PDB file of C-alpha atoms in Angstrom:
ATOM      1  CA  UNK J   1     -13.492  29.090  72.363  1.00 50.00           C
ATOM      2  CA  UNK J   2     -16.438  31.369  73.442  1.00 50.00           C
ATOM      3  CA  UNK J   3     -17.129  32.244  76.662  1.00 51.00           C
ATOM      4  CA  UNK J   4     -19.890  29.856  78.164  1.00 43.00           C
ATOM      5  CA  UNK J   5     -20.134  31.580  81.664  1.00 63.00           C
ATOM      6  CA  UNK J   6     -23.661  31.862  81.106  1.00 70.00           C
ATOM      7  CA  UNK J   7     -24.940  31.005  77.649  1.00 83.00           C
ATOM      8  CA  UNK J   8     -28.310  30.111  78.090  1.00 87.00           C
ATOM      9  CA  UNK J   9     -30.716  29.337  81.156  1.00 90.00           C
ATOM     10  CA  UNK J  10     -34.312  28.303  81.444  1.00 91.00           C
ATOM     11  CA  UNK J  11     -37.035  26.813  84.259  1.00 91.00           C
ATOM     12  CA  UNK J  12     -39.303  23.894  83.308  1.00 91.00           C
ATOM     13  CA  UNK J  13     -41.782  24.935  84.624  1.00 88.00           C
ATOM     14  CA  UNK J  14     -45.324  24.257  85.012  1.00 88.00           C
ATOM     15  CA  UNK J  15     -47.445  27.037  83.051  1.00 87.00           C
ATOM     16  CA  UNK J  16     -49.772  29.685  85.032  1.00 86.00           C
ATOM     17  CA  UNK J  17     -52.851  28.359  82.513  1.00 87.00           C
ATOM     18  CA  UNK J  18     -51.788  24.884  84.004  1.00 88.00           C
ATOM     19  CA  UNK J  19     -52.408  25.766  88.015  1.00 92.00           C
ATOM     20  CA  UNK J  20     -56.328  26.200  87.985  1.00 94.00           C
ATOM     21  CA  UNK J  21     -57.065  22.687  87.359  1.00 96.00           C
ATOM     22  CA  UNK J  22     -55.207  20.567  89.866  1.00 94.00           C
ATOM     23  CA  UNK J  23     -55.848  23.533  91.913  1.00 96.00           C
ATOM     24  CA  UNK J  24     -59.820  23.321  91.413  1.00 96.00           C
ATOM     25  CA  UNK J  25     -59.522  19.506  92.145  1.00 96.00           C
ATOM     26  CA  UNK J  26     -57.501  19.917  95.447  1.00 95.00           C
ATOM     27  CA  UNK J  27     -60.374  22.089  96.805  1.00 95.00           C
ATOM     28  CA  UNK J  28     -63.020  19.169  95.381  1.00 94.00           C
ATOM     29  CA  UNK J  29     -61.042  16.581  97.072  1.00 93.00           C
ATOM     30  CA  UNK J  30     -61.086  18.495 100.460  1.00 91.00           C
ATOM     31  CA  UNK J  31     -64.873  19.620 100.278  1.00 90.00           C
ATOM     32  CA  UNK J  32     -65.657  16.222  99.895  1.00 89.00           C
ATOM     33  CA  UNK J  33     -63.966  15.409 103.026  1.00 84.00           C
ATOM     34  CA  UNK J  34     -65.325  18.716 104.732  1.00 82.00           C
ATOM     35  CA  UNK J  35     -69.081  17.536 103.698  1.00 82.00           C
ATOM     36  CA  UNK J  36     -69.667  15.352 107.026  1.00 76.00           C
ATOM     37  CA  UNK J  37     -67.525  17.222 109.779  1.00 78.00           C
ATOM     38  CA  UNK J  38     -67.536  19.765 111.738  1.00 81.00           C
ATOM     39  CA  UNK J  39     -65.036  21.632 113.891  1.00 80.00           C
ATOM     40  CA  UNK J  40     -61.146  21.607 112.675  1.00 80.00           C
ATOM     41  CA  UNK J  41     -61.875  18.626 110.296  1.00 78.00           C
ATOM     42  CA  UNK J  42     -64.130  20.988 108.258  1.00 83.00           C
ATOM     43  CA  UNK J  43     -61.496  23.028 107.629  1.00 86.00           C
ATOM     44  CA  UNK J  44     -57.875  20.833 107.629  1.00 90.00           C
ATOM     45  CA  UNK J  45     -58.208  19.345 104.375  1.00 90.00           C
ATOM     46  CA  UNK J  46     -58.216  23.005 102.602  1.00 93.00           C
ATOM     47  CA  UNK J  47     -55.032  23.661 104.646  1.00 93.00           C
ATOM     48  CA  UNK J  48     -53.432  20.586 103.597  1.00 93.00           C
ATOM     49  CA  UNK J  49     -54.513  19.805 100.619  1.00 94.00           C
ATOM     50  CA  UNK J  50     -54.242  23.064  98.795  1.00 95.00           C
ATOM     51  CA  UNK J  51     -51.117  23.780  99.468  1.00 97.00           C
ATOM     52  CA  UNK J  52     -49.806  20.368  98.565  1.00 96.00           C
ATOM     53  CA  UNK J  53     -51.274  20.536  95.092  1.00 96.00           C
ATOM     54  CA  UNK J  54     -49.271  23.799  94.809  1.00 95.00           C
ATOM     55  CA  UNK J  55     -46.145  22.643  96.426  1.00 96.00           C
ATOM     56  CA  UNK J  56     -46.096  19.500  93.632  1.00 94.00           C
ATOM     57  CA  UNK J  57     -46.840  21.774  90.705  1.00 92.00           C
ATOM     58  CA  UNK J  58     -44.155  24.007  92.040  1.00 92.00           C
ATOM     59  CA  UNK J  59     -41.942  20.862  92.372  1.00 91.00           C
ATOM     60  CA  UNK J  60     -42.872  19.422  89.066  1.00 87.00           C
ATOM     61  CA  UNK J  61     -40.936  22.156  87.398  1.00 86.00           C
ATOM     62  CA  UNK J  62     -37.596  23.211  88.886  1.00 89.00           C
ATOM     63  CA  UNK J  63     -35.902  21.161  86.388  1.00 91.00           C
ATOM     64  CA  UNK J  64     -33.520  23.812  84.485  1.00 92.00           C
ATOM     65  CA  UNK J  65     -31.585  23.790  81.291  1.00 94.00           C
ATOM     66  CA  UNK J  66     -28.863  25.356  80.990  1.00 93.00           C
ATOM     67  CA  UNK J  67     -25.214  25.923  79.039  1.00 92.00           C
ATOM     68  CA  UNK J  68     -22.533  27.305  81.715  1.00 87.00           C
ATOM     69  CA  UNK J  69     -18.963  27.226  82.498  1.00 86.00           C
ATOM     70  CA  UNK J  70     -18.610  24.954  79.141  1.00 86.00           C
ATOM     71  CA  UNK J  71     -20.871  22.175  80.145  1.00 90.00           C
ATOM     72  CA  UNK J  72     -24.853  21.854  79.207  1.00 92.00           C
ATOM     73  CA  UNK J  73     -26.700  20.982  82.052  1.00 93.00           C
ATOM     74  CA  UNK J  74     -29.920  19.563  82.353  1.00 94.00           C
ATOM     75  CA  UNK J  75     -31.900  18.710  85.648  1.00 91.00           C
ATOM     76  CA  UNK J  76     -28.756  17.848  87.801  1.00 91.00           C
ATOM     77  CA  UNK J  77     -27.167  16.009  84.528  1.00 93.00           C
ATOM     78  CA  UNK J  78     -23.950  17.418  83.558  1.00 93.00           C
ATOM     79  CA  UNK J  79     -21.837  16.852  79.998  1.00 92.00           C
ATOM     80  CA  UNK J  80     -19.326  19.303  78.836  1.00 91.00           C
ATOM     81  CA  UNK J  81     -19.481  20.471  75.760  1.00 90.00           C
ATOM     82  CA  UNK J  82     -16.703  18.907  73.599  1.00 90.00           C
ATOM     83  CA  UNK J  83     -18.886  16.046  74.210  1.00 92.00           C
ATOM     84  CA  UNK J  84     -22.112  17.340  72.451  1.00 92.00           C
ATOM     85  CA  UNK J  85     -22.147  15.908  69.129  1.00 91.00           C
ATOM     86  CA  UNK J  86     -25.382  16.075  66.269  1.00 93.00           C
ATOM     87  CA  UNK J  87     -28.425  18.425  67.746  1.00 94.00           C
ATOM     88  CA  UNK J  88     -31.676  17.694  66.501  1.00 94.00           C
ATOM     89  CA  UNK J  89     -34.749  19.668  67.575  1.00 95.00           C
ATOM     90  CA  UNK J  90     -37.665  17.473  67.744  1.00 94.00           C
ATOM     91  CA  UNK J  91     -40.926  19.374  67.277  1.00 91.00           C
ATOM     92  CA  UNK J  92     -44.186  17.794  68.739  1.00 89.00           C
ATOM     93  CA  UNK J  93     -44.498  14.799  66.396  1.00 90.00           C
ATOM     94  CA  UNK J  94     -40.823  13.698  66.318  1.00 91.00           C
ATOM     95  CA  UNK J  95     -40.718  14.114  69.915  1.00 92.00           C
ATOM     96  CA  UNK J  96     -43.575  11.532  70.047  1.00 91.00           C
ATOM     97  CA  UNK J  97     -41.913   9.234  67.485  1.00 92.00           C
ATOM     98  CA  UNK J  98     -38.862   9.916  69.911  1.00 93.00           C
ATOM     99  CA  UNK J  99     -39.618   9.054  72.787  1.00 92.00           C
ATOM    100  CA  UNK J 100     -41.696   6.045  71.666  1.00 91.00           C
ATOM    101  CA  UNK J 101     -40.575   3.480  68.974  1.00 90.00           C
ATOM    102  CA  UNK J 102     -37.321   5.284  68.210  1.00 90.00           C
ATOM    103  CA  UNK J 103     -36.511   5.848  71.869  1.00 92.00           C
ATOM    104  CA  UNK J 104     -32.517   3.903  72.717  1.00 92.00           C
ATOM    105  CA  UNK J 105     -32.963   2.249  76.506  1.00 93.00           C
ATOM    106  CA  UNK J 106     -29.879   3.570  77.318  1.00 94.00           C
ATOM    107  CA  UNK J 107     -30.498   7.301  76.237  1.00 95.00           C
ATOM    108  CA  UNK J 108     -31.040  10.229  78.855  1.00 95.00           C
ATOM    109  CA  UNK J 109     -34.349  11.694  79.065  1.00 96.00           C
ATOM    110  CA  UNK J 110     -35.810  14.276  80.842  1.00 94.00           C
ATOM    111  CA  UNK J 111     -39.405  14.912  79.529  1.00 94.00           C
ATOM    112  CA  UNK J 112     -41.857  17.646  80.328  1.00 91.00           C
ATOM    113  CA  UNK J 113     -45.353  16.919  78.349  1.00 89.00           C
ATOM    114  CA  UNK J 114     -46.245  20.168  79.345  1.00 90.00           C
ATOM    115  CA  UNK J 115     -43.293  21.361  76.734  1.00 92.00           C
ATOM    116  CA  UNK J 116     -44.075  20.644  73.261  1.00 93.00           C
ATOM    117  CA  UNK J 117     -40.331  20.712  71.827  1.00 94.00           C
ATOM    118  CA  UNK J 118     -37.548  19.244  72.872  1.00 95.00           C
ATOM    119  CA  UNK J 119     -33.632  18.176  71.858  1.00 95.00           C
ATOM    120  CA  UNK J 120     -31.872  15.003  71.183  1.00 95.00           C
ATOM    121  CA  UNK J 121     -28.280  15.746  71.456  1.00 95.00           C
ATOM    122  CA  UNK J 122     -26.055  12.360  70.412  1.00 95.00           C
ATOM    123  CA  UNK J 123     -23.172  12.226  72.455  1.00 93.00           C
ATOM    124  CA  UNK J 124     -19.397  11.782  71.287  1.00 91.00           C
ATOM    125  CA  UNK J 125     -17.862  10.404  74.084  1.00 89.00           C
ATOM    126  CA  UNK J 126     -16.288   7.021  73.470  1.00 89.00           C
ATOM    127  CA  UNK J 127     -16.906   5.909  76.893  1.00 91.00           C
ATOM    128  CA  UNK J 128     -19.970   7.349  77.580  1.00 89.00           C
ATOM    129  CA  UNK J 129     -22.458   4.429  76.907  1.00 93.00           C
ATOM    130  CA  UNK J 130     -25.193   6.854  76.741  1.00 93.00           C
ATOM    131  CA  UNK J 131     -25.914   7.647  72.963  1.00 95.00           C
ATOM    132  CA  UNK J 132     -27.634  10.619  73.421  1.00 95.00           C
ATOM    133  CA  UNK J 133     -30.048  12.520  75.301  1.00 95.00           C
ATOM    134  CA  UNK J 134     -33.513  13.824  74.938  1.00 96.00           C
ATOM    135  CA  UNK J 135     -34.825  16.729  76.782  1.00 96.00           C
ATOM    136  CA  UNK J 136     -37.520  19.571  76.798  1.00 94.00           C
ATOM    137  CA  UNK J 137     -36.772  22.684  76.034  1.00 94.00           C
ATOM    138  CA  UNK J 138     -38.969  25.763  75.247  1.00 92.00           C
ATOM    139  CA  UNK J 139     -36.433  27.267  72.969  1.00 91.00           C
ATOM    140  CA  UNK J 140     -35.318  24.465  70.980  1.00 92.00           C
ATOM    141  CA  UNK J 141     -33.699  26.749  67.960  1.00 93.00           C
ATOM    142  CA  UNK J 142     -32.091  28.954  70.435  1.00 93.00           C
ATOM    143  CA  UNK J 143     -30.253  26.241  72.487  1.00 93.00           C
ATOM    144  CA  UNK J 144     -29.506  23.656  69.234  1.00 93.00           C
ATOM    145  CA  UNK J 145     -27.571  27.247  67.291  1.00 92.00           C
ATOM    146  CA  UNK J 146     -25.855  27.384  70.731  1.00 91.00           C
ATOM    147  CA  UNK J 147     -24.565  24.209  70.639  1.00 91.00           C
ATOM    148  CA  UNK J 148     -23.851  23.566  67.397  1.00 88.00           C
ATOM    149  CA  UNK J 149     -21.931  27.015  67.683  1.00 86.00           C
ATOM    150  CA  UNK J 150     -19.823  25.719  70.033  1.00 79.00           C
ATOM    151  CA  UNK J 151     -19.527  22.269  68.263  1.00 71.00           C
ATOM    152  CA  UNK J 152     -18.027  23.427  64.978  1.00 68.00           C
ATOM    153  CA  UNK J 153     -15.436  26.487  67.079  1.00 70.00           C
ATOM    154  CA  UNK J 154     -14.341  23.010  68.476  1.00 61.00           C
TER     155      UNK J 154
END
């Protein structure tokens, strides 16, 4: 079995080019309040507001992905490895059809739609009633040759 210590590790998060809008309409929202007041109330929705937007864009993406210590992890979802069965990487327009039509209620998901790929992973667990899970990933190729690595040294 290889060693999994630390096979692969990535942040969900939000892109830079992302940031200037929500940014640009935190400022909106608090001029608009600033237009009729003076004093501290001209000034209090820039300090609350702005850094709120950033705090929830900042929030938004500290999901991770990640394959360590023989399990994959995703978000604060756990499933070791000898679990993982078929990988499929879904590119934009299976990851639509995915998550739509085709989507199982009882499948995990953990979608980013500022992430364009993602993987469905079907589970092989017997008692696991979740058939599989979908999740974003920016390096879809990467993480499915990982795991389908580990799946046939099993």
């Amino acid at each position: 079995m290889p060693d999994t210590s630390l096979a692969h590790s990535e942040r969900l998060s939000v892109s830079w080019w992302s940031w200037p809008m929500p940014m640009i309409g935190a400022a909106l929202m608090a001029a608009t309040v600033h237009l009729g007041y003076q004093g501290i109330r001209s000034w209090l929705p820039y300090v609350i507001l702005l850094p709120l937007m950033a705090f929830l864009l900042f929030w938004a993406g500290r999901a991770k992905v990640k394959v360590a210590d023989g399990e994959l992890w995703v978000a604060d979802a756990h499933l070791p490895l000898k679990f993982v069965g078929e990988v499929e990487v879904l590119g934009v327009h299976d990851k639509r059809r995915a998550l739509g039509r085709d989507l199982d209620p009882a499948a995990f998901v953990l979608h980013r739609g500022w992430i364009p790929t993602a993987l469905r992973v079907h589970l092989t667990d017997p008692d696991d009633p979740t058939p599989y899970w979908i999740f974003s990933t920016r390096s879809p190729e990467k993480l499915a040759a990982l795991l389908r690595q580990h799946a046939t040294q099993t």
